[in-house]
């Protein structure tokens, strides 16, 4: 039995996750696969080869680091067992797109790929045209993909009961028409209303039908775009990181460990020189339970992708008592260190809510400016005004 419940709240998200039993630090609270997920468009264009369904990288750690560092001679020790992971690679019989295994291929086909299978070399295909248009609007660092939206539509269309599938998707929408527009504005920038219209027309030429018509109207499409923009959970996988993790668990002498750490540092330097910060296979997915998890600036849980694919895991980072809300941080470690004022500002800008979590409340007497960094932010604001 699960140790948590999803409850409706009148907060911004409309939902929240509450513990029904005690969790200790390190306990797994939940694991789930997304409803749909998708690799980012530029990430795929830069040859981050991954399973088209679960985003498991289709490279061994050694192939991965050789490509990222542009050094074909790098040899990784203790890396033999990773080759077995690539023995089961399968492809779609029609379009040839790659999957890590037959299971992923079959699941993709049943849930959305049948509607989206096309000859990848056909530059005039509507999916190709939509993707190219998207790539011109949304450059790295990527935060979402129009293909996630298209997969949601295909998921509804292919579902045995499209009404049920549409209702599942609509559970993610809690916003007003104006708030949706504001979010999409944030996502696409100044040109957003023209761009949104272009994307909507191109999407409608990729997929249509009675069961998804409501999502292809201007309002419906805007709501769907806002949904993927805010509920889309970032997913990152890296064969190199998996190898580093596996090596860190090997038994070795202090001397060997020191040598290994130096070797790993050097690898990351080589990679950074050639590929910058652009190291992971990246994408996003729509998770039903995980998306109910609200933000706190003092989170009691965190999520990760321990299996090297799109399966998410939520773990307690401190003791959580029955009845307590389970929260993660939407802000990264660095932003989390900043003052209440800066955190609230970032959350308001990116997620459209003012955070009054326990930590923010207890820091309410803090002045609205605390660090030099914050002061320069505020000077910018003043100049804008
Ligand atoms: Zn897979
Ligand atoms: Zn196919
Ligand atoms: Zn807060």
GROMACS .gro file of C-alpha atoms and ligand atoms in nm:
model
  388
    1UNK     CA    1   0.000   0.000   0.000
    2UNK     CA    2   0.119   0.349  -0.082
    3UNK     CA    3   0.225   0.568   0.208
    4UNK     CA    4   0.079   0.884   0.061
    5UNK     CA    5  -0.242   1.033  -0.082
    6UNK     CA    6  -0.310   1.299  -0.343
    7UNK     CA    7  -0.557   1.555  -0.209
    8UNK     CA    8  -0.725   1.853  -0.365
    9UNK     CA    9  -0.627   2.185  -0.216
   10UNK     CA   10  -0.728   2.540  -0.295
   11UNK     CA   11  -0.363   2.628  -0.356
   12UNK     CA   12  -0.220   2.723  -0.691
   13UNK     CA   13  -0.169   2.369  -0.816
   14UNK     CA   14  -0.505   2.241  -0.698
   15UNK     CA   15  -0.339   1.923  -0.573
   16UNK     CA   16  -0.093   1.815  -0.307
   17UNK     CA   17   0.080   1.500  -0.187
   18UNK     CA   18   0.041   1.404   0.181
   19UNK     CA   19   0.222   1.131   0.375
   20UNK     CA   20   0.000   0.872   0.542
   21UNK     CA   21   0.292   0.702   0.716
   22UNK     CA   22   0.634   0.799   0.844
   23UNK     CA   23   0.924   0.821   0.599
   24UNK     CA   24   1.286   0.836   0.707
   25UNK     CA   25   1.567   1.004   0.516
   26UNK     CA   26   1.649   0.798   0.206
   27UNK     CA   27   1.315   0.612   0.192
   28UNK     CA   28   1.160   0.576  -0.154
   29UNK     CA   29   0.815   0.740  -0.153
   30UNK     CA   30   0.714   0.653  -0.508
   31UNK     CA   31   0.835   0.551  -0.851
   32UNK     CA   32   0.641   0.601  -1.172
   33UNK     CA   33   0.671   0.607  -1.548
   34UNK     CA   34   0.537   0.917  -1.722
   35UNK     CA   35   0.208   0.925  -1.911
   36UNK     CA   36   0.421   1.039  -2.206
   37UNK     CA   37   0.776   1.167  -2.237
   38UNK     CA   38   0.990   1.305  -2.515
   39UNK     CA   39   1.352   1.396  -2.581
   40UNK     CA   40   1.408   1.766  -2.657
   41UNK     CA   41   1.435   1.860  -3.025
   42UNK     CA   42   1.782   2.018  -3.027
   43UNK     CA   43   1.914   1.752  -2.793
   44UNK     CA   44   1.813   1.485  -3.044
   45UNK     CA   45   1.951   1.694  -3.332
   46UNK     CA   46   2.289   1.702  -3.155
   47UNK     CA   47   2.303   1.321  -3.173
   48UNK     CA   48   2.221   1.238  -2.816
   49UNK     CA   49   2.099   0.897  -2.928
   50UNK     CA   50   1.834   0.761  -2.696
   51UNK     CA   51   1.543   0.517  -2.689
   52UNK     CA   52   1.256   0.703  -2.853
   53UNK     CA   53   1.025   0.586  -2.575
   54UNK     CA   54   1.209   0.580  -2.238
   55UNK     CA   55   1.509   0.807  -2.321
   56UNK     CA   56   1.764   0.544  -2.218
   57UNK     CA   57   2.085   0.648  -2.398
   58UNK     CA   58   2.183   0.415  -2.683
   59UNK     CA   59   2.554   0.460  -2.623
   60UNK     CA   60   2.793   0.289  -2.384
   61UNK     CA   61   2.968   0.522  -2.135
   62UNK     CA   62   3.285   0.483  -2.344
   63UNK     CA   63   3.114   0.578  -2.672
   64UNK     CA   64   2.945   0.865  -2.488
   65UNK     CA   65   3.264   1.015  -2.345
   66UNK     CA   66   3.458   0.964  -2.671
   67UNK     CA   67   3.191   1.159  -2.861
   68UNK     CA   68   3.149   1.435  -2.601
   69UNK     CA   69   3.524   1.487  -2.562
   70UNK     CA   70   3.592   1.430  -2.935
   71UNK     CA   71   3.867   1.185  -2.831
   72UNK     CA   72   3.820   0.845  -2.996
   73UNK     CA   73   4.105   0.689  -2.796
   74UNK     CA   74   3.961   0.722  -2.446
   75UNK     CA   75   3.933   0.385  -2.273
   76UNK     CA   76   3.713   0.355  -1.965
   77UNK     CA   77   3.809   0.090  -1.710
   78UNK     CA   78   3.537  -0.121  -1.543
   79UNK     CA   79   3.297  -0.047  -1.829
   80UNK     CA   80   3.238  -0.393  -1.977
   81UNK     CA   81   2.903  -0.463  -1.817
   82UNK     CA   82   2.746  -0.161  -1.990
   83UNK     CA   83   2.764  -0.323  -2.332
   84UNK     CA   84   2.497  -0.576  -2.235
   85UNK     CA   85   2.244  -0.291  -2.203
   86UNK     CA   86   2.268  -0.227  -2.576
   87UNK     CA   87   2.213  -0.588  -2.684
   88UNK     CA   88   1.835  -0.556  -2.697
   89UNK     CA   89   1.803  -0.248  -2.917
   90UNK     CA   90   1.495  -0.275  -3.140
   91UNK     CA   91   1.352  -0.056  -3.413
   92UNK     CA   92   1.009   0.034  -3.549
   93UNK     CA   93   0.934  -0.190  -3.849
   94UNK     CA   94   0.791   0.105  -4.041
   95UNK     CA   95   1.013   0.405  -3.972
   96UNK     CA   96   1.323   0.245  -3.821
   97UNK     CA   97   1.332   0.469  -3.514
   98UNK     CA   98   1.532   0.309  -3.231
   99UNK     CA   99   1.422   0.174  -2.896
  100UNK     CA  100   1.629   0.024  -2.614
  101UNK     CA  101   1.421  -0.294  -2.625
  102UNK     CA  102   1.114  -0.455  -2.780
  103UNK     CA  103   0.910  -0.368  -2.471
  104UNK     CA  104   0.960   0.005  -2.530
  105UNK     CA  105   0.887  -0.033  -2.902
  106UNK     CA  106   0.561  -0.217  -2.837
  107UNK     CA  107   0.448   0.021  -2.566
  108UNK     CA  108   0.523   0.328  -2.779
  109UNK     CA  109   0.330   0.179  -3.069
  110UNK     CA  110   0.024   0.102  -2.858
  111UNK     CA  111   0.014   0.432  -2.675
  112UNK     CA  112   0.109   0.698  -2.936
  113UNK     CA  113   0.360   0.599  -3.205
  114UNK     CA  114   0.106   0.445  -3.446
  115UNK     CA  115  -0.031   0.797  -3.509
  116UNK     CA  116   0.314   0.955  -3.537
  117UNK     CA  117   0.519   0.699  -3.733
  118UNK     CA  118   0.677   0.861  -4.039
  119UNK     CA  119   0.977   0.833  -4.270
  120UNK     CA  120   1.241   1.036  -4.080
  121UNK     CA  121   1.416   1.133  -4.405
  122UNK     CA  122   1.101   1.293  -4.552
  123UNK     CA  123   1.167   1.667  -4.509
  124UNK     CA  124   0.816   1.752  -4.634
  125UNK     CA  125   0.638   1.546  -4.373
  126UNK     CA  126   0.417   1.760  -4.137
  127UNK     CA  127   0.600   1.628  -3.827
  128UNK     CA  128   0.935   1.730  -3.975
  129UNK     CA  129   0.799   2.075  -4.062
  130UNK     CA  130   0.652   2.119  -3.712
  131UNK     CA  131   0.980   2.018  -3.547
  132UNK     CA  132   1.183   2.257  -3.762
  133UNK     CA  133   0.942   2.542  -3.685
  134UNK     CA  134   0.968   2.460  -3.315
  135UNK     CA  135   1.348   2.454  -3.323
  136UNK     CA  136   1.348   2.805  -3.468
  137UNK     CA  137   1.136   2.926  -3.173
  138UNK     CA  138   1.294   2.742  -2.881
  139UNK     CA  139   1.673   2.727  -2.860
  140UNK     CA  140   1.885   2.554  -2.594
  141UNK     CA  141   1.879   2.550  -2.298
  142UNK     CA  142   1.557   2.368  -2.379
  143UNK     CA  143   1.279   2.348  -2.125
  144UNK     CA  144   1.008   2.173  -2.320
  145UNK     CA  145   0.916   2.036  -2.660
  146UNK     CA  146   0.621   2.068  -2.892
  147UNK     CA  147   0.656   1.693  -2.951
  148UNK     CA  148   0.551   1.626  -2.592
  149UNK     CA  149   0.230   1.808  -2.673
  150UNK     CA  150   0.188   1.609  -2.996
  151UNK     CA  151   0.244   1.282  -2.808
  152UNK     CA  152  -0.024   1.379  -2.556
  153UNK     CA  153  -0.268   1.426  -2.845
  154UNK     CA  154  -0.169   1.093  -2.999
  155UNK     CA  155  -0.205   0.926  -2.659
  156UNK     CA  156  -0.564   1.053  -2.629
  157UNK     CA  157  -0.646   0.959  -2.987
  158UNK     CA  158  -0.508   0.604  -2.961
  159UNK     CA  159  -0.657   0.535  -2.617
  160UNK     CA  160  -0.932   0.269  -2.613
  161UNK     CA  161  -1.149   0.532  -2.441
  162UNK     CA  162  -1.038   0.879  -2.559
  163UNK     CA  163  -1.280   1.053  -2.319
  164UNK     CA  164  -1.104   0.893  -2.022
  165UNK     CA  165  -0.761   0.979  -2.165
  166UNK     CA  166  -0.866   1.342  -2.227
  167UNK     CA  167  -0.995   1.365  -1.868
  168UNK     CA  168  -0.660   1.230  -1.740
  169UNK     CA  169  -0.476   1.501  -1.934
  170UNK     CA  170  -0.715   1.774  -1.820
  171UNK     CA  171  -0.638   1.689  -1.456
  172UNK     CA  172  -0.310   1.871  -1.516
  173UNK     CA  173  -0.490   2.197  -1.609
  174UNK     CA  174  -0.587   2.425  -1.325
  175UNK     CA  175  -0.541   2.767  -1.471
  176UNK     CA  176  -0.754   3.040  -1.611
  177UNK     CA  177  -0.733   3.141  -1.978
  178UNK     CA  178  -0.534   3.455  -1.882
  179UNK     CA  179  -0.285   3.262  -1.671
  180UNK     CA  180  -0.234   3.013  -1.954
  181UNK     CA  181  -0.162   3.297  -2.195
  182UNK     CA  182   0.082   3.451  -1.949
  183UNK     CA  183   0.270   3.121  -1.915
  184UNK     CA  184   0.291   3.066  -2.288
  185UNK     CA  185   0.414   3.423  -2.328
  186UNK     CA  186   0.692   3.334  -2.082
  187UNK     CA  187   0.772   3.016  -2.272
  188UNK     CA  188   0.778   3.149  -2.627
  189UNK     CA  189   0.870   3.515  -2.574
  190UNK     CA  190   0.743   3.833  -2.741
  191UNK     CA  191   0.619   3.672  -3.061
  192UNK     CA  192   0.415   3.418  -2.871
  193UNK     CA  193   0.068   3.477  -3.012
  194UNK     CA  194   0.182   3.449  -3.376
  195UNK     CA  195   0.405   3.154  -3.291
  196UNK     CA  196   0.131   2.979  -3.099
  197UNK     CA  197  -0.098   3.010  -3.397
  198UNK     CA  198   0.169   2.876  -3.634
  199UNK     CA  199   0.238   2.581  -3.404
  200UNK     CA  200  -0.133   2.509  -3.367
  201UNK     CA  201  -0.188   2.499  -3.743
  202UNK     CA  202   0.119   2.279  -3.797
  203UNK     CA  203   0.011   2.048  -3.514
  204UNK     CA  204  -0.336   2.016  -3.666
  205UNK     CA  205  -0.177   1.902  -3.990
  206UNK     CA  206   0.014   1.632  -3.797
  207UNK     CA  207  -0.279   1.495  -3.601
  208UNK     CA  208  -0.651   1.559  -3.585
  209UNK     CA  209  -0.980   1.387  -3.505
  210UNK     CA  210  -1.299   1.433  -3.304
  211UNK     CA  211  -1.145   1.310  -2.981
  212UNK     CA  212  -0.876   1.581  -2.974
  213UNK     CA  213  -1.054   1.868  -3.151
  214UNK     CA  214  -1.104   2.059  -2.824
  215UNK     CA  215  -0.724   2.081  -2.784
  216UNK     CA  216  -0.672   2.226  -3.131
  217UNK     CA  217  -0.883   2.539  -3.078
  218UNK     CA  218  -0.681   2.855  -2.994
  219UNK     CA  219  -0.782   2.834  -2.626
  220UNK     CA  220  -0.744   2.458  -2.599
  221UNK     CA  221  -0.401   2.463  -2.763
  222UNK     CA  222  -0.281   2.748  -2.542
  223UNK     CA  223  -0.395   2.553  -2.232
  224UNK     CA  224  -0.210   2.244  -2.354
  225UNK     CA  225   0.107   2.443  -2.421
  226UNK     CA  226   0.086   2.595  -2.070
  227UNK     CA  227   0.032   2.244  -1.934
  228UNK     CA  228   0.349   2.103  -2.091
  229UNK     CA  229   0.538   2.419  -1.996
  230UNK     CA  230   0.456   2.393  -1.626
  231UNK     CA  231   0.386   2.024  -1.559
  232UNK     CA  232   0.653   1.889  -1.792
  233UNK     CA  233   0.913   1.744  -1.557
  234UNK     CA  234   1.269   1.764  -1.685
  235UNK     CA  235   1.435   1.426  -1.748
  236UNK     CA  236   1.810   1.383  -1.784
  237UNK     CA  237   2.011   1.068  -1.851
  238UNK     CA  238   2.386   1.021  -1.898
  239UNK     CA  239   2.585   0.701  -1.961
  240UNK     CA  240   2.899   0.875  -1.833
  241UNK     CA  241   2.729   0.969  -1.505
  242UNK     CA  242   2.604   0.612  -1.468
  243UNK     CA  243   2.956   0.480  -1.518
  244UNK     CA  244   3.097   0.729  -1.263
  245UNK     CA  245   2.831   0.616  -1.019
  246UNK     CA  246   2.910   0.248  -1.071
  247UNK     CA  247   3.284   0.309  -1.031
  248UNK     CA  248   3.223   0.498  -0.706
  249UNK     CA  249   3.071   0.181  -0.563
  250UNK     CA  250   3.369  -0.043  -0.646
  251UNK     CA  251   3.605  -0.150  -0.370
  252UNK     CA  252   3.957  -0.006  -0.423
  253UNK     CA  253   4.257   0.108  -0.223
  254UNK     CA  254   4.295   0.474  -0.129
  255UNK     CA  255   4.569   0.501  -0.387
  256UNK     CA  256   4.357   0.355  -0.666
  257UNK     CA  257   4.065   0.573  -0.561
  258UNK     CA  258   4.279   0.885  -0.584
  259UNK     CA  259   4.403   0.785  -0.931
  260UNK     CA  260   4.045   0.716  -1.038
  261UNK     CA  261   3.920   1.053  -0.911
  262UNK     CA  262   4.195   1.231  -1.104
  263UNK     CA  263   4.109   1.030  -1.416
  264UNK     CA  264   3.739   1.124  -1.382
  265UNK     CA  265   3.819   1.492  -1.327
  266UNK     CA  266   4.027   1.488  -1.644
  267UNK     CA  267   3.743   1.322  -1.838
  268UNK     CA  268   3.498   1.591  -1.733
  269UNK     CA  269   3.749   1.864  -1.826
  270UNK     CA  270   3.795   1.712  -2.173
  271UNK     CA  271   3.420   1.686  -2.215
  272UNK     CA  272   3.362   2.041  -2.098
  273UNK     CA  273   3.624   2.179  -2.338
  274UNK     CA  274   3.453   2.012  -2.632
  275UNK     CA  275   3.083   2.010  -2.539
  276UNK     CA  276   3.042   2.276  -2.267
  277UNK     CA  277   2.763   2.207  -2.023
  278UNK     CA  278   2.558   2.023  -2.283
  279UNK     CA  279   2.621   1.669  -2.154
  280UNK     CA  280   2.298   1.484  -2.090
  281UNK     CA  281   2.025   1.330  -2.294
  282UNK     CA  282   1.747   1.572  -2.201
  283UNK     CA  283   1.375   1.578  -2.235
  284UNK     CA  284   1.058   1.610  -2.035
  285UNK     CA  285   0.762   1.399  -1.933
  286UNK     CA  286   0.420   1.423  -1.778
  287UNK     CA  287   0.400   1.239  -1.443
  288UNK     CA  288   0.064   1.197  -1.273
  289UNK     CA  289   0.173   1.158  -0.909
  290UNK     CA  290   0.497   1.351  -0.923
  291UNK     CA  291   0.320   1.654  -1.071
  292UNK     CA  292   0.096   1.671  -0.761
  293UNK     CA  293   0.407   1.735  -0.552
  294UNK     CA  294   0.424   2.103  -0.460
  295UNK     CA  295   0.723   2.329  -0.409
  296UNK     CA  296   0.884   2.419  -0.078
  297UNK     CA  297   1.203   2.619  -0.021
  298UNK     CA  298   1.279   2.368   0.256
  299UNK     CA  299   1.184   2.046   0.070
  300UNK     CA  300   1.147   1.712   0.249
  301UNK     CA  301   1.181   1.506  -0.072
  302UNK     CA  302   1.372   1.505  -0.399
  303UNK     CA  303   1.329   1.331  -0.733
  304UNK     CA  304   1.583   1.158  -0.956
  305UNK     CA  305   1.615   0.912  -1.246
  306UNK     CA  306   1.813   0.624  -1.096
  307UNK     CA  307   1.748   0.376  -1.377
  308UNK     CA  308   1.901   0.585  -1.655
  309UNK     CA  309   1.563   0.622  -1.827
  310UNK     CA  310   1.240   0.820  -1.781
  311UNK     CA  311   1.126   0.634  -1.466
  312UNK     CA  312   1.120   0.889  -1.182
  313UNK     CA  313   1.188   0.819  -0.816
  314UNK     CA  314   1.079   1.038  -0.526
  315UNK     CA  315   1.284   0.998  -0.208
  316UNK     CA  316   1.258   1.149   0.141
  317UNK     CA  317   1.551   1.378   0.228
  318UNK     CA  318   1.441   1.414   0.591
  319UNK     CA  319   1.192   1.252   0.826
  320UNK     CA  320   0.835   1.301   0.709
  321UNK     CA  321   0.552   1.237   0.957
  322UNK     CA  322   0.205   1.106   0.872
  323UNK     CA  323  -0.021   1.395   0.766
  324UNK     CA  324   0.272   1.612   0.651
  325UNK     CA  325   0.274   1.746   0.297
  326UNK     CA  326   0.547   1.597   0.074
  327UNK     CA  327   0.730   1.874  -0.113
  328UNK     CA  328   1.021   1.902  -0.353
  329UNK     CA  329   1.205   2.215  -0.463
  330UNK     CA  330   1.138   2.356  -0.811
  331UNK     CA  331   1.447   2.572  -0.763
  332UNK     CA  332   1.797   2.435  -0.812
  333UNK     CA  333   2.047   2.409  -0.525
  334UNK     CA  334   2.199   2.743  -0.610
  335UNK     CA  335   1.870   2.937  -0.617
  336UNK     CA  336   1.763   2.764  -0.299
  337UNK     CA  337   2.058   2.925  -0.116
  338UNK     CA  338   1.938   3.272  -0.205
  339UNK     CA  339   1.724   3.509   0.000
  340UNK     CA  340   1.347   3.478   0.040
  341UNK     CA  341   1.300   3.776  -0.187
  342UNK     CA  342   1.502   3.622  -0.474
  343UNK     CA  343   1.338   3.280  -0.438
  344UNK     CA  344   0.990   3.426  -0.439
  345UNK     CA  345   1.077   3.636  -0.739
  346UNK     CA  346   1.205   3.338  -0.940
  347UNK     CA  347   0.903   3.125  -0.850
  348UNK     CA  348   0.659   3.404  -0.932
  349UNK     CA  349   0.823   3.457  -1.269
  350UNK     CA  350   0.852   3.094  -1.373
  351UNK     CA  351   0.561   2.927  -1.197
  352UNK     CA  352   0.326   3.220  -1.135
  353UNK     CA  353   0.282   3.177  -0.762
  354UNK     CA  354   0.409   3.353  -0.452
  355UNK     CA  355   0.574   3.101  -0.224
  356UNK     CA  356   0.471   3.117   0.141
  357UNK     CA  357   0.617   2.785   0.250
  358UNK     CA  358   0.728   2.742   0.611
  359UNK     CA  359   1.075   2.872   0.534
  360UNK     CA  360   0.947   3.177   0.345
  361UNK     CA  361   0.703   3.250   0.629
  362UNK     CA  362   0.973   3.222   0.894
  363UNK     CA  363   1.193   3.455   0.688
  364UNK     CA  364   0.918   3.709   0.628
  365UNK     CA  365   1.096   3.967   0.843
  366UNK     CA  366   1.402   3.951   0.613
  367UNK     CA  367   1.444   4.266   0.409
  368UNK     CA  368   1.351   4.233   0.042
  369UNK     CA  369   1.717   4.275  -0.058
  370UNK     CA  370   1.996   4.077   0.104
  371UNK     CA  371   2.285   3.998  -0.130
  372UNK     CA  372   2.481   4.185  -0.391
  373UNK     CA  373   2.341   3.954  -0.655
  374UNK     CA  374   1.991   4.041  -0.547
  375UNK     CA  375   2.071   4.411  -0.547
  376UNK     CA  376   2.185   4.401  -0.907
  377UNK     CA  377   1.863   4.212  -0.998
  378UNK     CA  378   1.663   4.484  -0.835
  379UNK     CA  379   1.853   4.760  -1.008
  380UNK     CA  380   1.756   4.599  -1.335
  381UNK     CA  381   1.395   4.601  -1.227
  382UNK     CA  382   1.412   4.966  -1.138
  383UNK     CA  383   1.555   5.051  -1.478
  384UNK     CA  384   1.275   4.859  -1.646
  385UNK     CA  385   1.012   5.054  -1.453
  386LIG    ZN1  386   1.345   0.222  -2.382
  387LIG    ZN1  387   0.761   0.406  -3.663
  388LIG    ZN1  388   0.923   2.926  -0.006
   0.00000   0.00000   0.00000
